[in-house]
Coordinates of C-alpha atoms in Angstrom, one line a residue:
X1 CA -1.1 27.2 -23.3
X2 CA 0.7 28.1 -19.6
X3 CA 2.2 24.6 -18.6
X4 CA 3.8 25.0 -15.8
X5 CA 7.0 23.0 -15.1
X6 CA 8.3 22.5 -11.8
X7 CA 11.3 20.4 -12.0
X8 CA 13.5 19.0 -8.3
X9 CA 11.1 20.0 -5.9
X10 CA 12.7 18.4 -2.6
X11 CA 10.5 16.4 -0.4
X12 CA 11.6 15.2 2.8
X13 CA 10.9 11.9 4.5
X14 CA 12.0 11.3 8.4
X15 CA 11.6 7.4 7.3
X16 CA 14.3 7.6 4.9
X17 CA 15.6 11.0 3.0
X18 CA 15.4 13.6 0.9
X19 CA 14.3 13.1 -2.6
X20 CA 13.3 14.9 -5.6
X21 CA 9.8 15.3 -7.3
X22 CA 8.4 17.2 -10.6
X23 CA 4.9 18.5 -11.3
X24 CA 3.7 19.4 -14.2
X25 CA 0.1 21.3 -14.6
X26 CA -1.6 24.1 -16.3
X27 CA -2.8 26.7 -13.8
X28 CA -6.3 26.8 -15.0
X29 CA -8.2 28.5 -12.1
X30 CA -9.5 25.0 -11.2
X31 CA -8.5 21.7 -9.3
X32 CA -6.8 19.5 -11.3
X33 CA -7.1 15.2 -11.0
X34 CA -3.8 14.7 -9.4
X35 CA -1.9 11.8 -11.7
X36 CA 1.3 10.5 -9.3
X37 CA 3.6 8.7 -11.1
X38 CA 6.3 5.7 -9.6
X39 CA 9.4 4.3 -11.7
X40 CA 10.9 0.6 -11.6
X41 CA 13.6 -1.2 -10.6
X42 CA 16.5 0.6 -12.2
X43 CA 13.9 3.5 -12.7
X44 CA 14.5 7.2 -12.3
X45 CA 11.9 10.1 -13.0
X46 CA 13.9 11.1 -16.0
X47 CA 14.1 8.4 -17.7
X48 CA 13.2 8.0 -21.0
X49 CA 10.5 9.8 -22.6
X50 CA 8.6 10.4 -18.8
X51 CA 9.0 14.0 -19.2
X52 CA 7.2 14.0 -22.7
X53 CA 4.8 11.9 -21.1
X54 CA 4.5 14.0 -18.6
X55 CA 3.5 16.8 -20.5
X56 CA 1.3 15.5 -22.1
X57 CA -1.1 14.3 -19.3
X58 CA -0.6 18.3 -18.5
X59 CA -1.7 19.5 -21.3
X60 CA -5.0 17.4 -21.2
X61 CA -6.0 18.6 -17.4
X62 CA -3.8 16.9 -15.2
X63 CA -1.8 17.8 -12.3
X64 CA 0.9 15.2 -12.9
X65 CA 4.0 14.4 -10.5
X66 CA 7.1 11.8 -11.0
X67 CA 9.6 11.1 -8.3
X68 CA 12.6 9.6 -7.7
X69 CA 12.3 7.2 -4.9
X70 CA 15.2 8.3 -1.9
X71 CA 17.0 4.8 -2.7
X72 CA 16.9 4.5 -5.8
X73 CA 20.7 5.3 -6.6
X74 CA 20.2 8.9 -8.0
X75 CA 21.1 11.6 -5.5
X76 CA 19.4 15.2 -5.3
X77 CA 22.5 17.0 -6.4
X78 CA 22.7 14.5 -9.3
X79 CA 18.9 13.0 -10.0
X80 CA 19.9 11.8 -13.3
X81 CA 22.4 9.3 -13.0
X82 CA 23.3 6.3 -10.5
X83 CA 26.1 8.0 -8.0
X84 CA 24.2 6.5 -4.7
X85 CA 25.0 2.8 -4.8
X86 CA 25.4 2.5 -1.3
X87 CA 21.7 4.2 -1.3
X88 CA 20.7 1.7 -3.9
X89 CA 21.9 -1.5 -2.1
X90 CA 19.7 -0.5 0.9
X91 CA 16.6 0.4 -0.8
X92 CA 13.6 -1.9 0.1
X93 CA 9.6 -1.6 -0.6
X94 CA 8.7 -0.1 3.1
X95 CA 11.5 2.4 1.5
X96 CA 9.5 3.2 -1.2
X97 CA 6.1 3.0 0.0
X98 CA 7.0 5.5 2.6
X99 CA 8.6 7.5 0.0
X100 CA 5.4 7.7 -2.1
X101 CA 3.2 8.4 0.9
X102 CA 5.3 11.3 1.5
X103 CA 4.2 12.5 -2.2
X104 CA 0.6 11.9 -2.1
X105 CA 0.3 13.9 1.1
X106 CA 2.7 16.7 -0.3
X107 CA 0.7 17.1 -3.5
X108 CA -2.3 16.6 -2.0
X109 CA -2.5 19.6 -0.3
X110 CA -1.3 21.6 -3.2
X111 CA -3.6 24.7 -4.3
X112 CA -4.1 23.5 -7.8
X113 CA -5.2 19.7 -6.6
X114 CA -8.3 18.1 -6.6
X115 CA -7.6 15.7 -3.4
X116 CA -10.9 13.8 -4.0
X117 CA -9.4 12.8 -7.9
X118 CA -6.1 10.9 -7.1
X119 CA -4.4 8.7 -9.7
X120 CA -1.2 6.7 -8.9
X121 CA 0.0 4.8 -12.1
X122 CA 3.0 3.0 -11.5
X123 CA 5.8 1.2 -14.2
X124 CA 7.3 -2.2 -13.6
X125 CA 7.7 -2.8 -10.1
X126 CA 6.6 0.4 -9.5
X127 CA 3.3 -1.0 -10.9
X128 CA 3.1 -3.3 -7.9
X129 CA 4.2 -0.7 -5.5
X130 CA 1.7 1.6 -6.7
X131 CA -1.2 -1.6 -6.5
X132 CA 0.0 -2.2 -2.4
X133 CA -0.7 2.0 -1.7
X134 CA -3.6 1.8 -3.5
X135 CA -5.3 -0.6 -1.1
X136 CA -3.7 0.9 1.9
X137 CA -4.6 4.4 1.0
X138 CA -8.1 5.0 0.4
X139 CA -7.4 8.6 -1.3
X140 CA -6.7 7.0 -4.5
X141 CA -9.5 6.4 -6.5
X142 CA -7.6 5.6 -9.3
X143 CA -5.1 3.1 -10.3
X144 CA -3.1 2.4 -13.6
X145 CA -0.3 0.1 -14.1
X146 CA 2.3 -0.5 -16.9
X147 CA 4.2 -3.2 -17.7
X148 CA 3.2 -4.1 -14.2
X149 CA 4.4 -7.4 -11.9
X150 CA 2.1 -9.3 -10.4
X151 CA 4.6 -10.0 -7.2
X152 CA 6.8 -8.0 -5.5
X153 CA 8.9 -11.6 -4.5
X154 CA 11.6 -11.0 -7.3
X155 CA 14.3 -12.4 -5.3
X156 CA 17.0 -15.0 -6.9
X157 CA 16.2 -18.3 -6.2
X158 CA 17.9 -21.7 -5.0
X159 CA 22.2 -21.3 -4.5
X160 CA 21.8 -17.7 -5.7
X161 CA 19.3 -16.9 -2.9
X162 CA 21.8 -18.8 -0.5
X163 CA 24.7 -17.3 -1.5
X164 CA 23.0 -13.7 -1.3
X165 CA 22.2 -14.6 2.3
X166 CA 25.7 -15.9 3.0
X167 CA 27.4 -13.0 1.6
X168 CA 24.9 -10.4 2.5
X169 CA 25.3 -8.6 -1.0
X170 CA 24.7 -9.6 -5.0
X171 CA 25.4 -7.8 -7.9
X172 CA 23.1 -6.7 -11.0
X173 CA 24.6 -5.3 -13.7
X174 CA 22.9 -2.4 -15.3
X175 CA 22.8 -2.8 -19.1
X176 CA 22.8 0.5 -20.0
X177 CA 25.7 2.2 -17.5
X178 CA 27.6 -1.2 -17.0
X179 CA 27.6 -0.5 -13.6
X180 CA 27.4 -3.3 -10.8
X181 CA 24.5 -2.3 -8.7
X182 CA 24.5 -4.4 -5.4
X183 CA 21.3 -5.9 -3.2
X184 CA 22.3 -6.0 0.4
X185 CA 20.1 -9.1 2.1
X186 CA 17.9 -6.0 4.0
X187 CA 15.7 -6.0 1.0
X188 CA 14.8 -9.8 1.4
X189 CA 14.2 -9.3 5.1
X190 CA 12.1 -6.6 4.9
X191 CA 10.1 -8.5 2.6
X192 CA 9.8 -11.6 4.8
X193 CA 8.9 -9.2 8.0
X194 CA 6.2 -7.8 5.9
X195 CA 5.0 -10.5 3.5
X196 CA 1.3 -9.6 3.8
X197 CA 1.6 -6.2 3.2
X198 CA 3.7 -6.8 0.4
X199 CA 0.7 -9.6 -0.8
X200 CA 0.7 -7.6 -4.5
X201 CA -2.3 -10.3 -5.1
X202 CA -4.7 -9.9 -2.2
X203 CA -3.8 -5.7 -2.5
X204 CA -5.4 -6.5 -6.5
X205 CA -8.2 -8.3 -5.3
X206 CA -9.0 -5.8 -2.5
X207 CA -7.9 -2.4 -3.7
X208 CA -11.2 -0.4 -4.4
X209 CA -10.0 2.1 -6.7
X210 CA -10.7 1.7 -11.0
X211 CA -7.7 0.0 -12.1
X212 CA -6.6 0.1 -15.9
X213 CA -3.7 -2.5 -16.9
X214 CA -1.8 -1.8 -19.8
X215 CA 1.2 -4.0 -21.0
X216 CA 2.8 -4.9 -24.1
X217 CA 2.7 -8.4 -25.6
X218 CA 6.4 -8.5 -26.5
X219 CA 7.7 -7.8 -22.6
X220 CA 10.7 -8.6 -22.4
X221 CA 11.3 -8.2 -18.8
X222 CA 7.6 -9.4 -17.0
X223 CA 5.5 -11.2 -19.2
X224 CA 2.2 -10.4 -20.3
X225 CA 0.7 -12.9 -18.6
X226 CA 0.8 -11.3 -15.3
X227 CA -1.1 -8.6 -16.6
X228 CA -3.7 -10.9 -17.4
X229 CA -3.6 -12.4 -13.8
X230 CA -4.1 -8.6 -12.5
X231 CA -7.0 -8.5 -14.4
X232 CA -8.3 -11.7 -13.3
X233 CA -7.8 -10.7 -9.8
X234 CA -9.3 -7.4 -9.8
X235 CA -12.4 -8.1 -12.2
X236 CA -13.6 -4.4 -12.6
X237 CA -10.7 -3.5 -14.0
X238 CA -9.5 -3.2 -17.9
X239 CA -6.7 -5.0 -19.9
X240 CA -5.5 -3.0 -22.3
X241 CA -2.8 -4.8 -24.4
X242 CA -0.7 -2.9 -27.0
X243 CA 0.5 -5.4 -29.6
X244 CA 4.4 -5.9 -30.2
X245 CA 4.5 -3.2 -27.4
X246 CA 7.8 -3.9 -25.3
X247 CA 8.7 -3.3 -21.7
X248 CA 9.1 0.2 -22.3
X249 CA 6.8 1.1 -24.7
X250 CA 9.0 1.8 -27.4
X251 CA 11.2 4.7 -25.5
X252 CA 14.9 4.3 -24.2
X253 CA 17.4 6.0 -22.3
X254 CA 18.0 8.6 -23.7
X255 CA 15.5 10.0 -25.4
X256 CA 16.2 12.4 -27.7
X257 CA 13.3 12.7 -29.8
X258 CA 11.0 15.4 -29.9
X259 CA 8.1 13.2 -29.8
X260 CA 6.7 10.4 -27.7
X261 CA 7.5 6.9 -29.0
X262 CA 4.4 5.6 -30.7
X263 CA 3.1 3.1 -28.3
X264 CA 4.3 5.1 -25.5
X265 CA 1.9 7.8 -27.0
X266 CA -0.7 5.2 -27.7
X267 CA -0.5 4.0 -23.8
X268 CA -0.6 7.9 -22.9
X269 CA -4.0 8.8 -24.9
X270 CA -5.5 5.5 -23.2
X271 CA -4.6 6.4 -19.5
X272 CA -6.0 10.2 -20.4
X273 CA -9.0 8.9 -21.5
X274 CA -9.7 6.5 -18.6
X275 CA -9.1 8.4 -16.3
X276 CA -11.3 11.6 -17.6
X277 CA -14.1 8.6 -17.8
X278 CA -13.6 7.2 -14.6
X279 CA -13.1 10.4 -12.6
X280 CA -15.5 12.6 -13.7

């Protein structure tokens, strides 16, 4: 089989900057479904088992891309670790959305695309990310979200919220690098100048494309219960539940294994299958 892996390809967006993206595809003489996929909070393309994952979407037909949003922390001369905090502070979702509009026309025009078959499937709060361009964007005809938030207002609340706007920074620390990731108060703000574009809800109820949700019960980090309100809002759609399944699916940074994780495989061969029945 000739999969073809085409890793830090560098996009660039006027809006914000440079950034990195991979595609992986099998040149097969014909136009492939394009499959775009966005990372959470704390998310980078290489995360995890997303290249395995990636692969294997490949190998079944796809022309898949993952990115690495231009705020998200990683640089381009280092995409896998966090050496942009400054970047990071100042991300926000107009940020991101931007970012992935840049991809969808990139890839869109690529020679091995199909541009009428285009798939964003988005993790975390990239799931609700990826729900918002799916309404605004009417290329997309198909939408799948993991692990997904039903709201993009994830802000701290009561005295944290005012002292974030008094001090015009907070801190997260991230588990994994112990590293203390700041929030400047610009991502609030953008929020509140764009609330109804950022209505995750209303972009559920409205967004035309077939939407597949798929979380695990056992979520640590957004409860299974939003999942179920996607699918309440968007009634077309499916709920696809993997049982014990965590936030992740089973993989972790990083993953060494030569395999996908099994729910994270499980999850795969769903998405595969819905979207080679939806988009036919």
């Amino acid at each position: 089989m000739n999969l073809i892996t085409e890793k830090n390809i560098y996009l660039e967006n006027k809006e914000t900057k440079g950034f990195l993206a991979d595609a992986f595809y099998q040149n097969t003489g014909q136009k492939l479904p394009l499959v775009i996929f966005v990372h959470g909070y704390k998310g980078y393309k290489d995360w995890g088992a997303w290249n395995l994952m990636a692969e294997k979407f490949a190998e079944a037909g796809f022309f898949f891309v993952k990115l690495n949003f231009s705020h998200n922390g990683t640089t381009t001369d280092d995409p896998l670790n966090f050496g942009d905090l400054e970047a990071f502070g100042n991300n926000n979702y107009s940020r991101e959305l931007s970012d992935l509009g840049v991809v969808i026309d990139h890839f869109s025009k690529n020679p091995h695309v199909d541009d009428e078959k285009i798939v964003l499937m988005g993790h975390s709060r990239g799931g609700g990310i990826a729900i918002i361009k799916t309404f605004e964007d009417e290329r997309i005809n198909g939408l799948i979200t993991l692990a997904s938030v039903d709201t993009l207002d994830r802000f701290p609340k009561g005295e944290a919220f005012e002292n974030w706007k008094n001090n015009g920074v907070y801190y997260a620390v991230n588990g994994r690098t112990k590293q203390e990731m700041p929030h400047y108060y610009q991502f609030y703000e953008d929020y509140e100048q764009n609330i109804h574009r950022f209505d995750v809800e209303r972009a559920t109820e409205m967004a035309k494309a077939h939407m597949l949700i798929i979380h695990g019960t056992d979520d640590e980090a957004v409860e299974v219960k939003q999942a179920e309100h996607l699918h309440i809002l968007h009634p077309n759609s499916e709920l696809f539940l993997i049982e014990n399944g965590n936030h992740t699916f089973g993989a972790k940074e990083p993953w060494t294994e030569a395999d996908l994780p099994k729910d994270l495989n499980t999850v795969t061969e769903k998405c595969i299958d819905f979207i080679k029945e939806k988009l036919k």
